[in-house]
Amino acid sequence: MLRFRSIAATSTLALALTALGAAPAGAVTSVESGVTGEQQYVVLFAEGTSATEMRAAVEAAGGTIVAENTEVGVATVVTTGSDFAAEAAAQSVIEGTSLNRVIADVPEAQKGAGAAEKSDAAKADLRNEAGTVVATGAPATRPSNGRPLAEPLADLQWDMQAIDATVDGSYRHDKGRGVLVGILDTGVDGSHPDIAPNFDADLSRNFTVDIETDANGDLIDGYCADEPDQSCEDPADVDENGHGTHVASTIGSPINGIGIAGVAPDVTLVNLRAGQDSGYFFLQASVDALTYAGDIGVDVVNMSYYVDPWLFNCTSHPADSAEDQAEQQMIITAMQRALDYARDHGVTLVSAAGNGASDYTKVISDASSPDFASEPGEVAYTRDLLDPASCISMPSEGEGVISVSSTGQSGRKAYYSDYGNGYVDVAAPGGDVYDNAEGTRQYPGGILAAYPAALAAEEGAIDENGDVVVPWAVKSCDASGETCAYYQYLQGTSMASPHAAGVAALIVGQYGKHDKAHGGKTLAPAETESILLSTAVDTACPVPAEFTYVRHLPNGNTATATHTCEGTTAKNGFFGDGMVNALAAIGR
């Protein structure tokens, strides 16, 4: 699950408003006006409130709607009135308001290399502690084990072999043709040679607007003037983070003789960008992307993230102010409405379980929220004793969402993967670079998938000749040598979730009916989920159930952690109903 987590500074919910020209039905787009003394609020309306009623209520309270989603009942409002919240509370159709906090200080100790980029420990472990280039050397070797190959790099795809998504497995029977898969992420590089054949540019949308800097001038998404189009509104075929491209590739890279193949190599991929370049995901973009997915006939969506700024949304935690509690309740309500809307319109919802190495069914602490600073110098604070009954991570704990934990090459639960009996639905390969006899970092333990060439150059993974110079990236070309592409190893539940989403897409392709409204295939999400869970391979808890992870870190230190697996072989906290399996899912 994407959490470039070391840096924290953004607006509360929707400073990143829906991109112009990218709105779903029921959404009005805008950007900040920048009027002196103006404040932004996110407003939640009673279900069923019409657009006319929404606008009238906001106007009566002294505000103006600049972005709205009538399907979910959420709007972003600007006002110069100091009493807007009180006036809004008096409107019968308004259920709640939350002040959008300005982007403020990024603590010096948390700043990245010129950008406020959240650093996920799982990603950092795969490269180094800072997430930067650590070595120069040859790319990973390509072993040959005699298996028939679908693609040149197939033997590096231990993940596909683990779930039987191979040329002698599920590829023989179904590849997902006619299935529409939405990628709610940081974007998708639609020009990548191992994505382009399956990418639908016409349906793709970007629901975000880049956030340039914080209040002190430190970079968040980067200066818009430095963008190729000198705009804060990226095209819907761009990914300047790399996370969304990796996810899309795992689900649906085609069999075309260039590099890798995805779980469902004939699906159609749609970029539903809800995440910033810097890795933040906000409420407005998330609900807009989900409702749009339902409207256009998307069959499966992958959500490898949580909605910022709260890892856990708690409605009554004593450490939170009344305003923060109201904000968290708003996120829960609005996201659940959006999830329900999408599912009611035929969308199977798949989400990463998270990379916090925590049992979500137990009392827990959260030291990462809110992951922004509302005033200069403000940082996240520790919220102890979070009650799982009243604290929810969205979207992974939303109703109707399939939550996916991560496994390594040996099949063990990955050291970073969140877990919990009753929380995890299924498991899938997500990578664990320490899953080896030595307990040391080894790059083939990650998941290999598409890497945007521009990002590879920016991150120093390739030299001026286009040759790979780091151990966590690979270059591959077709037989003619004329078409080449780049791939990177990543690990995380973000990488596990798309494997499950790909298998869900195969299920829709195998068992779905013709979608009269949108073309292609369609299958009720409840049926898709039932098949996915029932065909997952039962995987027992380790013996003993208290499993201790030992990692010998590159800095010479050793890290240990013990996670306890609860449940039965058929269903437990590490693997849920079991490891997804592409071949079994399509009845073969």
Coordinates of C-alpha atoms in Angstrom, one line a residue:
M1 CA 0.0 0.0 0.0
L2 CA 1.5 3.4 -1.1
R3 CA 2.6 5.3 1.9
F4 CA 5.7 7.4 1.0
R5 CA 5.4 8.1 4.7
S6 CA 8.4 10.1 6.0
I7 CA 7.1 13.4 4.8
A8 CA 3.9 15.1 5.9
A9 CA 2.3 18.3 4.7
T10 CA -0.9 18.8 2.8
S11 CA -4.4 20.1 3.1
T12 CA -6.9 18.2 5.1
L13 CA -9.3 16.9 2.5
A14 CA -9.4 18.5 -0.9
L15 CA -6.9 21.3 -1.6
A16 CA -6.3 18.9 -4.5
L17 CA -9.6 19.5 -6.3
T18 CA -10.9 17.6 -9.3
A19 CA -8.9 18.4 -12.4
L20 CA -10.5 20.6 -15.0
G21 CA -12.2 18.5 -17.7
A22 CA -11.9 15.3 -15.7
A23 CA -15.1 15.4 -13.7
P24 CA -17.5 12.5 -13.3
A25 CA -21.2 12.9 -13.6
G26 CA -22.4 15.0 -10.7
A27 CA -19.1 16.8 -10.2
V28 CA -18.2 20.5 -10.8
T29 CA -14.6 21.3 -11.1
S30 CA -12.5 24.2 -9.9
V31 CA -9.2 25.2 -8.4
E32 CA -8.4 27.5 -5.5
S33 CA -9.3 31.1 -6.1
G34 CA -6.6 32.5 -3.8
V35 CA -8.9 35.3 -2.6
T36 CA -7.4 37.0 0.5
G37 CA -9.3 36.0 3.6
E38 CA -11.0 33.1 1.9
Q39 CA -11.3 29.8 3.6
Q40 CA -12.1 26.3 2.2
Y41 CA -14.4 23.8 3.7
V42 CA -15.5 20.3 2.8
V43 CA -19.2 19.9 3.4
L44 CA -21.1 16.7 3.8
F45 CA -24.8 16.7 2.9
A46 CA -27.7 14.4 3.8
E47 CA -28.1 11.5 1.4
G48 CA -30.4 12.3 -1.5
T49 CA -29.8 16.1 -1.4
S50 CA -30.1 17.5 -4.9
A51 CA -27.6 19.8 -6.4
T52 CA -30.0 22.7 -6.2
E53 CA -30.6 22.1 -2.5
M54 CA -26.8 21.7 -1.9
R55 CA -26.1 25.1 -3.5
A56 CA -29.0 26.8 -1.8
A57 CA -27.9 25.6 1.7
V58 CA -24.3 26.6 1.1
E59 CA -25.3 30.0 -0.2
A60 CA -27.5 30.5 2.8
A61 CA -24.5 29.7 5.1
G62 CA -22.4 32.3 3.2
G63 CA -20.4 30.0 1.0
T64 CA -19.9 29.1 -2.7
I65 CA -19.5 25.5 -4.0
V66 CA -16.4 25.1 -6.2
A67 CA -16.4 21.3 -6.5
E68 CA -19.3 18.9 -5.8
N69 CA -20.3 15.3 -6.1
T70 CA -24.0 14.9 -5.8
E71 CA -23.9 11.1 -5.9
V72 CA -22.0 11.0 -2.7
G73 CA -23.2 14.3 -1.2
V74 CA -19.8 16.0 -0.8
A75 CA -18.7 19.4 -1.9
T76 CA -15.8 21.7 -1.5
V77 CA -16.8 25.2 -0.5
V78 CA -15.1 28.6 -0.3
T79 CA -16.2 31.4 1.9
T80 CA -15.0 34.7 3.4
G81 CA -17.4 34.5 6.3
S82 CA -15.9 33.7 9.7
D83 CA -19.1 32.0 10.9
F84 CA -19.6 29.6 8.0
A85 CA -19.5 26.5 10.1
A86 CA -22.1 27.7 12.5
E87 CA -24.4 28.9 9.7
A88 CA -23.9 25.6 7.9
A89 CA -24.9 23.7 11.0
A90 CA -28.3 25.4 10.9
Q91 CA -29.0 24.1 7.4
S92 CA -31.1 20.9 7.6
V93 CA -29.5 19.2 4.6
I94 CA -25.9 19.7 5.8
E95 CA -24.6 16.9 8.0
G96 CA -21.1 18.3 8.7
T97 CA -18.3 20.7 7.7
S98 CA -14.6 20.6 8.0
L99 CA -12.2 23.4 7.5
N100 CA -9.5 22.7 4.8
R101 CA -6.3 23.5 6.6
V102 CA -3.6 25.3 4.7
I103 CA -0.4 23.5 3.7
A104 CA 2.1 24.5 6.3
D105 CA 5.6 23.5 7.5
V106 CA 7.4 20.3 6.6
P107 CA 9.7 19.6 9.5
E108 CA 13.3 19.9 8.5
A109 CA 14.2 16.4 9.7
Q110 CA 11.5 14.9 7.4
K111 CA 12.4 16.7 4.2
G112 CA 13.4 14.5 1.3
A113 CA 15.8 15.4 -1.5
G114 CA 14.1 18.6 -2.5
A115 CA 10.6 17.3 -2.2
A116 CA 8.0 16.5 0.4
E117 CA 7.7 12.9 -0.5
K118 CA 6.2 10.3 1.8
S119 CA 8.7 7.4 2.2
D120 CA 7.3 4.0 2.9
A121 CA 9.5 1.8 4.9
A122 CA 8.7 -1.2 2.7
K123 CA 9.9 0.8 -0.4
A124 CA 12.9 2.2 1.5
D125 CA 14.0 -1.3 2.5
L126 CA 14.0 -2.3 -1.1
R127 CA 16.4 0.5 -2.0
N128 CA 18.0 2.0 1.1
E129 CA 16.8 3.8 4.2
A130 CA 16.4 7.0 2.3
G131 CA 14.8 5.6 -0.7
T132 CA 17.6 6.8 -3.0
V133 CA 20.2 5.1 -5.2
V134 CA 22.6 3.1 -3.1
A135 CA 24.7 1.1 -5.6
T136 CA 25.8 1.0 -9.2
G137 CA 25.9 -2.4 -10.9
A138 CA 24.4 -4.8 -13.4
P139 CA 20.7 -5.3 -13.4
A140 CA 19.2 -8.4 -12.0
T141 CA 20.0 -11.6 -13.8
R142 CA 17.4 -13.6 -15.6
P143 CA 17.4 -17.2 -14.3
S144 CA 16.3 -20.0 -16.5
N145 CA 14.4 -22.9 -14.9
G146 CA 13.0 -24.5 -18.0
R147 CA 9.5 -23.1 -17.6
P148 CA 7.7 -22.1 -20.8
L149 CA 7.9 -18.3 -21.0
A150 CA 5.1 -15.9 -21.8
E151 CA 7.5 -12.9 -21.8
P152 CA 11.3 -12.3 -21.7
L153 CA 11.2 -11.5 -18.0
A154 CA 8.7 -14.2 -17.0
D155 CA 11.3 -16.1 -14.9
L156 CA 11.8 -13.0 -12.7
Q157 CA 8.0 -13.0 -12.0
W158 CA 8.0 -15.4 -9.1
D159 CA 4.7 -13.7 -8.1
M160 CA 2.9 -14.9 -11.2
Q161 CA 4.2 -18.4 -10.8
A162 CA 3.0 -18.4 -7.2
I163 CA -0.6 -17.7 -8.3
D164 CA -0.5 -19.8 -11.6
A165 CA -0.8 -16.7 -13.8
T166 CA 1.5 -18.2 -16.4
V167 CA 1.6 -19.5 -19.9
D168 CA 1.0 -23.0 -18.7
G169 CA -1.5 -21.8 -16.1
S170 CA -4.3 -19.3 -16.4
Y171 CA -3.1 -17.7 -19.6
R172 CA -4.1 -20.9 -21.5
H173 CA -7.8 -20.3 -20.6
D174 CA -8.6 -16.7 -19.9
K175 CA -6.8 -13.4 -20.1
G176 CA -9.5 -11.0 -19.1
R177 CA -10.6 -9.7 -22.5
G178 CA -13.7 -7.4 -22.2
V179 CA -13.0 -6.5 -18.6
L180 CA -12.5 -2.9 -17.5
V181 CA -10.1 -2.4 -14.6
G182 CA -9.7 1.0 -12.9
I183 CA -6.5 2.1 -11.2
L184 CA -7.1 4.5 -8.4
D185 CA -3.6 5.6 -7.8
T186 CA -0.9 8.2 -8.6
G187 CA -1.5 7.9 -12.3
V188 CA -0.6 5.5 -15.1
D189 CA 2.1 6.0 -17.7
G190 CA -0.1 5.2 -20.7
S191 CA 2.9 5.4 -23.1
H192 CA 4.9 2.6 -21.4
P193 CA 5.4 -0.1 -24.0
D194 CA 4.1 -2.8 -21.6
I195 CA 0.9 -0.8 -20.8
A196 CA 0.0 1.1 -23.9
P197 CA -1.7 -1.7 -25.8
N198 CA -4.2 -2.2 -23.0
F199 CA -4.6 1.5 -21.9
D200 CA -7.8 3.3 -22.6
A201 CA -6.9 7.0 -22.8
D202 CA -10.4 8.1 -23.7
L203 CA -11.9 6.8 -20.4
S204 CA -9.0 7.7 -18.2
R205 CA -9.3 10.8 -15.9
N206 CA -7.1 12.7 -13.5
F207 CA -9.1 13.9 -10.4
T208 CA -6.2 15.8 -8.8
V209 CA -4.4 19.1 -9.2
D210 CA -0.7 19.3 -8.3
I211 CA 0.1 21.1 -5.0
E212 CA 3.3 23.0 -5.7
T213 CA 4.7 23.9 -2.3
D214 CA 3.9 24.3 1.4
A215 CA 3.6 27.6 3.2
N216 CA 7.4 27.8 3.6
G217 CA 8.1 27.2 -0.1
D218 CA 9.2 23.6 0.3
L219 CA 8.2 21.4 -2.6
I220 CA 5.2 19.0 -2.3
D221 CA 4.3 17.8 -5.9
G222 CA 6.8 20.1 -7.5
Y223 CA 6.6 23.4 -9.4
C224 CA 4.0 23.4 -12.1
A225 CA 6.1 25.6 -14.4
D226 CA 8.6 22.7 -14.5
E227 CA 5.9 20.3 -15.9
P228 CA 6.1 19.5 -19.6
D229 CA 2.8 21.4 -20.1
Q230 CA 3.7 24.0 -17.4
S231 CA 0.4 23.2 -15.7
C232 CA -0.7 21.9 -12.3
E233 CA -3.2 19.6 -14.1
D234 CA -1.4 16.6 -15.4
P235 CA -2.8 14.7 -18.4
A236 CA -4.6 11.4 -17.6
D237 CA -1.8 9.3 -19.1
V238 CA 1.0 10.5 -16.9
D239 CA 2.5 9.0 -13.7
E240 CA 5.3 11.1 -12.1
N241 CA 5.4 8.9 -9.0
G242 CA 5.7 5.4 -10.5
H243 CA 3.4 3.6 -8.0
G244 CA 0.3 3.6 -10.2
T245 CA 2.2 2.4 -13.2
H246 CA 3.6 -0.5 -11.3
V247 CA 0.1 -1.5 -10.0
A248 CA -1.4 -1.2 -13.5
S249 CA 1.4 -3.3 -15.0
T250 CA 0.9 -6.1 -12.5
I251 CA -2.8 -6.3 -13.3
G252 CA -2.7 -5.9 -17.1
S253 CA 0.6 -5.8 -18.9
P254 CA 0.0 -7.5 -22.2
I255 CA 1.8 -10.5 -23.7
N256 CA 3.8 -8.7 -26.4
G257 CA 7.3 -10.0 -26.3
I258 CA 8.8 -6.9 -24.5
G259 CA 9.1 -7.6 -20.8
I260 CA 6.5 -9.0 -18.4
A261 CA 2.9 -10.1 -18.5
G262 CA 0.2 -9.1 -15.9
V263 CA -2.3 -11.3 -14.1
A264 CA -4.9 -10.5 -16.7
P265 CA -2.9 -9.5 -19.9
D266 CA -6.0 -8.8 -22.1
V267 CA -7.9 -6.4 -19.7
T268 CA -8.5 -2.8 -20.5
L269 CA -6.8 -0.4 -18.1
V270 CA -8.3 2.9 -17.0
N271 CA -6.3 5.5 -15.1
L272 CA -8.6 7.0 -12.4
R273 CA -6.0 9.1 -10.8
A274 CA -6.8 10.0 -7.2
G275 CA -3.3 10.4 -5.8
Q276 CA -0.9 13.3 -5.9
D277 CA 2.7 13.0 -7.3
S278 CA 3.9 13.1 -3.7
G279 CA 1.7 10.2 -2.7
Y280 CA -1.1 11.9 -0.9
F281 CA -4.7 10.8 -1.5
F282 CA -7.6 13.1 -0.6
L283 CA -11.3 12.6 -0.1
Q284 CA -12.7 14.6 -3.0
A285 CA -10.5 12.9 -5.6
S286 CA -11.3 9.5 -4.1
V287 CA -15.0 9.9 -4.1
D288 CA -15.0 11.4 -7.6
A289 CA -12.9 8.6 -9.0
L290 CA -15.2 5.9 -7.4
T291 CA -18.4 7.4 -8.7
Y292 CA -16.9 7.9 -12.1
A293 CA -15.9 4.2 -12.1
G294 CA -19.4 3.2 -11.4
D295 CA -20.8 5.5 -14.1
I296 CA -18.5 4.2 -17.0
G297 CA -18.9 0.5 -16.3
V298 CA -15.6 -0.3 -14.6
D299 CA -15.6 -3.9 -13.4
V300 CA -12.8 -3.9 -10.8
V301 CA -10.9 -1.1 -9.1
N302 CA -7.6 -1.4 -7.3
M303 CA -7.0 0.9 -4.3
S304 CA -3.5 0.6 -3.0
Y305 CA -3.7 3.5 -0.5
Y306 CA -5.5 5.1 2.4
V307 CA -7.4 8.4 2.4
D308 CA -5.3 11.1 3.9
P309 CA -4.8 12.7 6.4
W310 CA -5.7 10.0 8.9
L311 CA -4.4 6.4 8.8
F312 CA -7.2 5.5 11.1
N313 CA -10.4 7.6 11.2
C314 CA -11.6 7.6 14.8
T315 CA -15.0 9.2 15.7
S316 CA -14.4 9.6 19.5
H317 CA -10.7 9.3 20.4
P318 CA -10.0 11.6 23.3
A319 CA -6.6 12.8 21.8
D320 CA -8.5 14.4 18.9
S321 CA -10.3 17.7 19.0
A322 CA -14.0 17.9 18.3
E323 CA -13.2 19.3 14.8
D324 CA -10.8 16.4 14.1
Q325 CA -13.4 13.9 15.2
A326 CA -16.0 15.5 12.9
E327 CA -13.5 15.4 10.0
Q328 CA -12.8 11.7 10.5
Q329 CA -16.5 10.9 10.7
M330 CA -16.9 12.8 7.4
I331 CA -14.3 10.7 5.7
I332 CA -15.8 7.5 6.9
T333 CA -19.3 8.5 5.8
A334 CA -18.4 10.0 2.4
M335 CA -16.0 7.2 1.5
Q336 CA -18.5 4.5 2.4
R337 CA -21.1 6.3 0.2
A338 CA -18.7 6.3 -2.7
L339 CA -17.8 2.7 -2.2
D340 CA -21.4 1.7 -2.0
Y341 CA -22.2 3.7 -5.2
A342 CA -19.4 2.0 -7.1
R343 CA -20.3 -1.5 -5.9
D344 CA -24.0 -0.9 -6.6
H345 CA -23.0 -0.1 -10.2
G346 CA -21.1 -3.3 -10.7
V347 CA -17.6 -2.4 -9.4
T348 CA -15.6 -5.0 -7.4
L349 CA -13.5 -3.2 -4.8
V350 CA -10.0 -4.4 -4.0
S351 CA -7.7 -2.7 -1.5
A352 CA -4.2 -3.1 0.0
A353 CA -4.3 -4.1 3.7
G354 CA -1.4 -1.7 4.6
N355 CA 2.3 -1.8 5.5
G356 CA 2.2 -1.0 9.2
A357 CA 3.0 -4.6 10.4
S358 CA 0.0 -4.3 12.7
D359 CA -3.0 -6.4 13.7
Y360 CA -6.0 -4.3 12.8
T361 CA -8.3 -6.3 15.1
K362 CA -6.3 -5.3 18.2
V363 CA -6.0 -2.1 20.1
I364 CA -3.3 -0.1 18.3
S365 CA -1.4 3.1 18.3
D366 CA -1.1 5.6 15.4
A367 CA 1.9 7.9 15.4
S368 CA 1.6 9.1 11.7
S369 CA -1.7 11.0 11.8
P370 CA -2.6 13.6 10.7
D371 CA 0.0 13.4 8.0
F372 CA 0.1 17.2 7.4
A373 CA 0.9 20.3 9.4
S374 CA -1.9 22.8 9.8
E375 CA 0.4 25.4 11.4
P376 CA 4.2 25.9 11.0
G377 CA 6.0 23.4 13.1
E378 CA 3.0 21.2 13.8
V379 CA 3.7 17.4 13.4
A380 CA 1.7 14.2 13.7
Y381 CA 1.1 13.1 17.3
T382 CA 0.8 9.6 18.8
R383 CA -2.8 8.4 19.4
D384 CA -2.6 5.4 21.7
L385 CA -5.2 2.7 22.4
L386 CA -7.1 3.1 19.2
D387 CA -10.2 1.0 19.4
P388 CA -10.7 -1.1 16.3
A389 CA -14.5 -0.9 16.8
S390 CA -14.5 2.9 16.4
C391 CA -11.4 3.6 14.3
I392 CA -11.5 2.7 10.6
S393 CA -8.9 2.9 7.9
M394 CA -10.4 3.8 4.5
P395 CA -10.8 2.3 2.0
S396 CA -9.4 -1.1 3.2
E397 CA -11.9 -1.4 6.1
G398 CA -14.9 -0.1 4.1
E399 CA -17.9 -2.3 3.7
G400 CA -17.8 -4.3 0.5
V401 CA -14.0 -4.0 0.1
I402 CA -11.7 -6.9 -0.4
S403 CA -8.6 -6.4 1.8
V404 CA -5.4 -8.0 0.7
S405 CA -2.3 -8.9 2.7
S406 CA 1.1 -9.5 1.3
T407 CA 3.4 -12.5 1.0
G408 CA 7.0 -13.1 0.1
Q409 CA 8.7 -15.7 -2.2
S410 CA 8.5 -18.5 0.4
G411 CA 4.8 -17.8 0.9
R412 CA 5.2 -16.3 4.4
K413 CA 3.3 -13.1 5.3
A414 CA 5.6 -10.2 4.4
Y415 CA 7.3 -8.6 7.5
Y416 CA 5.6 -5.3 6.8
S417 CA 2.1 -6.5 6.0
D418 CA -0.8 -5.5 8.2
Y419 CA -2.9 -8.4 9.2
G420 CA -5.8 -9.5 11.5
N421 CA -8.3 -12.3 11.7
G422 CA -11.5 -10.8 10.2
Y423 CA -9.7 -8.0 8.6
V424 CA -7.7 -9.7 5.8
D425 CA -9.8 -11.3 3.1
V426 CA -7.1 -12.9 0.9
A427 CA -3.4 -12.9 0.5
A428 CA -1.3 -12.3 -2.6
P429 CA 2.4 -11.9 -3.6
G430 CA 3.6 -8.4 -2.6
G431 CA 7.3 -9.0 -2.1
D432 CA 9.6 -9.4 0.9
V433 CA 13.2 -8.7 0.1
Y434 CA 14.2 -10.3 3.4
D435 CA 12.4 -13.5 2.8
N436 CA 15.5 -15.7 2.3
A437 CA 17.6 -18.0 4.4
E438 CA 20.1 -15.2 5.3
G439 CA 17.5 -12.6 6.2
T440 CA 19.4 -10.0 4.1
R441 CA 18.0 -7.7 1.4
Q442 CA 17.8 -9.4 -2.0
Y443 CA 16.1 -7.5 -4.9
P444 CA 14.5 -10.5 -6.7
G445 CA 12.3 -10.8 -3.5
G446 CA 10.4 -7.7 -4.7
I447 CA 7.7 -7.5 -7.4
L448 CA 8.9 -6.6 -10.9
A449 CA 6.6 -4.3 -12.9
A450 CA 6.6 -1.3 -15.3
Y451 CA 8.7 1.7 -14.5
P452 CA 8.2 5.0 -16.4
A453 CA 11.3 5.9 -18.3
A454 CA 11.2 9.5 -17.4
L455 CA 11.0 8.6 -13.7
A456 CA 13.8 6.1 -14.0
A457 CA 16.1 8.8 -15.4
E458 CA 15.0 11.3 -12.7
E459 CA 15.7 8.8 -10.0
G460 CA 19.1 7.9 -11.4
A461 CA 18.2 4.3 -12.2
I462 CA 19.5 4.6 -15.8
D463 CA 22.4 6.5 -17.3
E464 CA 22.6 8.9 -20.2
N465 CA 22.7 5.9 -22.6
G466 CA 19.5 4.4 -21.1
D467 CA 21.4 1.6 -19.4
V468 CA 20.3 0.4 -16.0
V469 CA 22.8 1.2 -13.2
V470 CA 21.0 0.1 -10.1
P471 CA 20.1 -3.4 -8.8
W472 CA 16.4 -2.7 -8.3
A473 CA 15.6 -1.9 -12.0
V474 CA 15.6 -4.0 -15.2
K475 CA 15.6 -3.1 -18.9
S476 CA 14.1 -5.4 -21.5
C477 CA 13.5 -5.2 -25.2
D478 CA 11.6 -7.1 -27.9
A479 CA 13.2 -9.5 -30.3
S480 CA 14.1 -6.7 -32.7
G481 CA 15.7 -4.6 -30.1
E482 CA 13.8 -1.6 -31.3
T483 CA 11.2 -1.4 -28.5
C484 CA 12.6 -1.4 -25.0
A485 CA 11.0 -0.7 -21.6
Y486 CA 12.0 -0.3 -17.9
Y487 CA 10.8 -2.2 -14.9
Q488 CA 11.4 -1.8 -11.2
Y489 CA 11.2 -4.0 -8.1
L490 CA 8.8 -2.7 -5.5
Q491 CA 7.3 -4.4 -2.4
G492 CA 4.3 -3.7 -0.3
T493 CA 0.6 -4.6 0.1
S494 CA 0.3 -2.1 -2.7
M495 CA 1.9 -4.8 -4.9
A496 CA -0.2 -7.6 -3.4
S497 CA -3.6 -5.9 -4.0
P498 CA -3.3 -5.7 -7.8
H499 CA -2.6 -9.4 -8.0
A500 CA -6.0 -10.0 -6.3
A501 CA -7.6 -7.4 -8.5
G502 CA -6.2 -9.1 -11.6
V503 CA -7.6 -12.4 -10.5
A504 CA -11.0 -10.7 -9.9
A505 CA -10.8 -9.4 -13.5
L506 CA -10.2 -12.9 -14.7
I507 CA -13.3 -14.0 -12.8
V508 CA -15.4 -11.3 -14.5
G509 CA -14.0 -12.4 -17.8
Q510 CA -14.7 -16.0 -17.3
Y511 CA -18.2 -15.9 -15.6
G512 CA -19.5 -12.4 -16.6
K513 CA -22.3 -11.6 -18.9
H514 CA -22.4 -9.0 -21.7
D515 CA -22.7 -5.5 -20.3
K516 CA -25.5 -4.0 -22.4
A517 CA -25.0 -0.5 -21.0
H518 CA -21.2 -0.2 -21.5
G519 CA -20.1 -3.2 -23.6
G520 CA -17.6 -5.8 -22.5
K521 CA -18.4 -8.1 -19.5
T522 CA -20.1 -7.5 -16.2
L523 CA -20.5 -9.6 -13.0
A524 CA -22.1 -8.7 -9.7
P525 CA -19.4 -7.8 -7.2
A526 CA -20.8 -10.1 -4.6
E527 CA -20.4 -13.0 -7.0
T528 CA -16.9 -12.0 -8.0
E529 CA -15.8 -11.7 -4.4
S530 CA -17.4 -15.1 -3.6
I531 CA -15.5 -16.9 -6.3
L532 CA -12.2 -15.1 -5.5
L533 CA -12.4 -16.1 -1.8
S534 CA -13.7 -19.6 -2.4
T535 CA -10.9 -20.5 -4.9
A536 CA -8.1 -19.0 -2.8
V537 CA -5.7 -21.7 -1.7
D538 CA -6.1 -22.3 2.1
T539 CA -2.9 -21.3 3.8
A540 CA -2.4 -22.2 7.5
C541 CA -0.8 -20.1 10.2
P542 CA 2.9 -20.7 10.8
V543 CA 3.8 -23.1 13.6
P544 CA 4.2 -21.7 16.1
A545 CA 1.6 -19.1 15.4
E546 CA 3.9 -16.4 16.9
F547 CA 6.2 -15.8 13.9
T548 CA 9.4 -13.9 14.5
Y549 CA 10.9 -11.9 11.6
V550 CA 14.6 -11.4 11.6
R551 CA 16.0 -8.8 9.1
H552 CA 19.8 -8.0 8.8
L553 CA 19.7 -4.5 7.6
P554 CA 22.2 -2.9 5.1
N555 CA 23.4 -0.6 7.9
G556 CA 24.6 -3.6 10.0
N557 CA 21.7 -3.5 12.4
T558 CA 19.3 -6.4 13.0
A559 CA 15.6 -5.9 13.3
T560 CA 13.2 -8.4 14.8
A561 CA 9.4 -8.4 15.2
T562 CA 6.9 -11.1 16.2
H563 CA 3.4 -11.3 14.7
T564 CA 0.8 -13.7 15.9
C565 CA -1.5 -15.4 13.4
E566 CA -5.0 -16.2 14.7
G567 CA -7.6 -18.4 13.1
T568 CA -7.8 -21.7 11.2
T569 CA -6.3 -23.0 8.0
A570 CA -9.4 -22.1 6.1
K571 CA -9.4 -18.5 7.4
N572 CA -6.9 -16.6 9.5
G573 CA -5.3 -13.3 10.2
F574 CA -2.3 -13.7 8.0
F575 CA -3.8 -15.0 4.8
G576 CA -7.6 -14.6 5.2
D577 CA -9.4 -17.1 3.0
G578 CA -6.0 -18.0 1.4
M579 CA -3.7 -17.2 -1.4
V580 CA -5.4 -16.0 -4.6
N581 CA -5.0 -18.3 -7.5
A582 CA -5.7 -17.3 -11.1
L583 CA -6.0 -20.9 -12.5
A584 CA -8.4 -22.0 -9.8
A585 CA -10.5 -18.9 -10.0
I586 CA -11.5 -19.5 -13.6
G587 CA -12.4 -23.1 -12.8
R588 CA -9.4 -24.9 -14.3

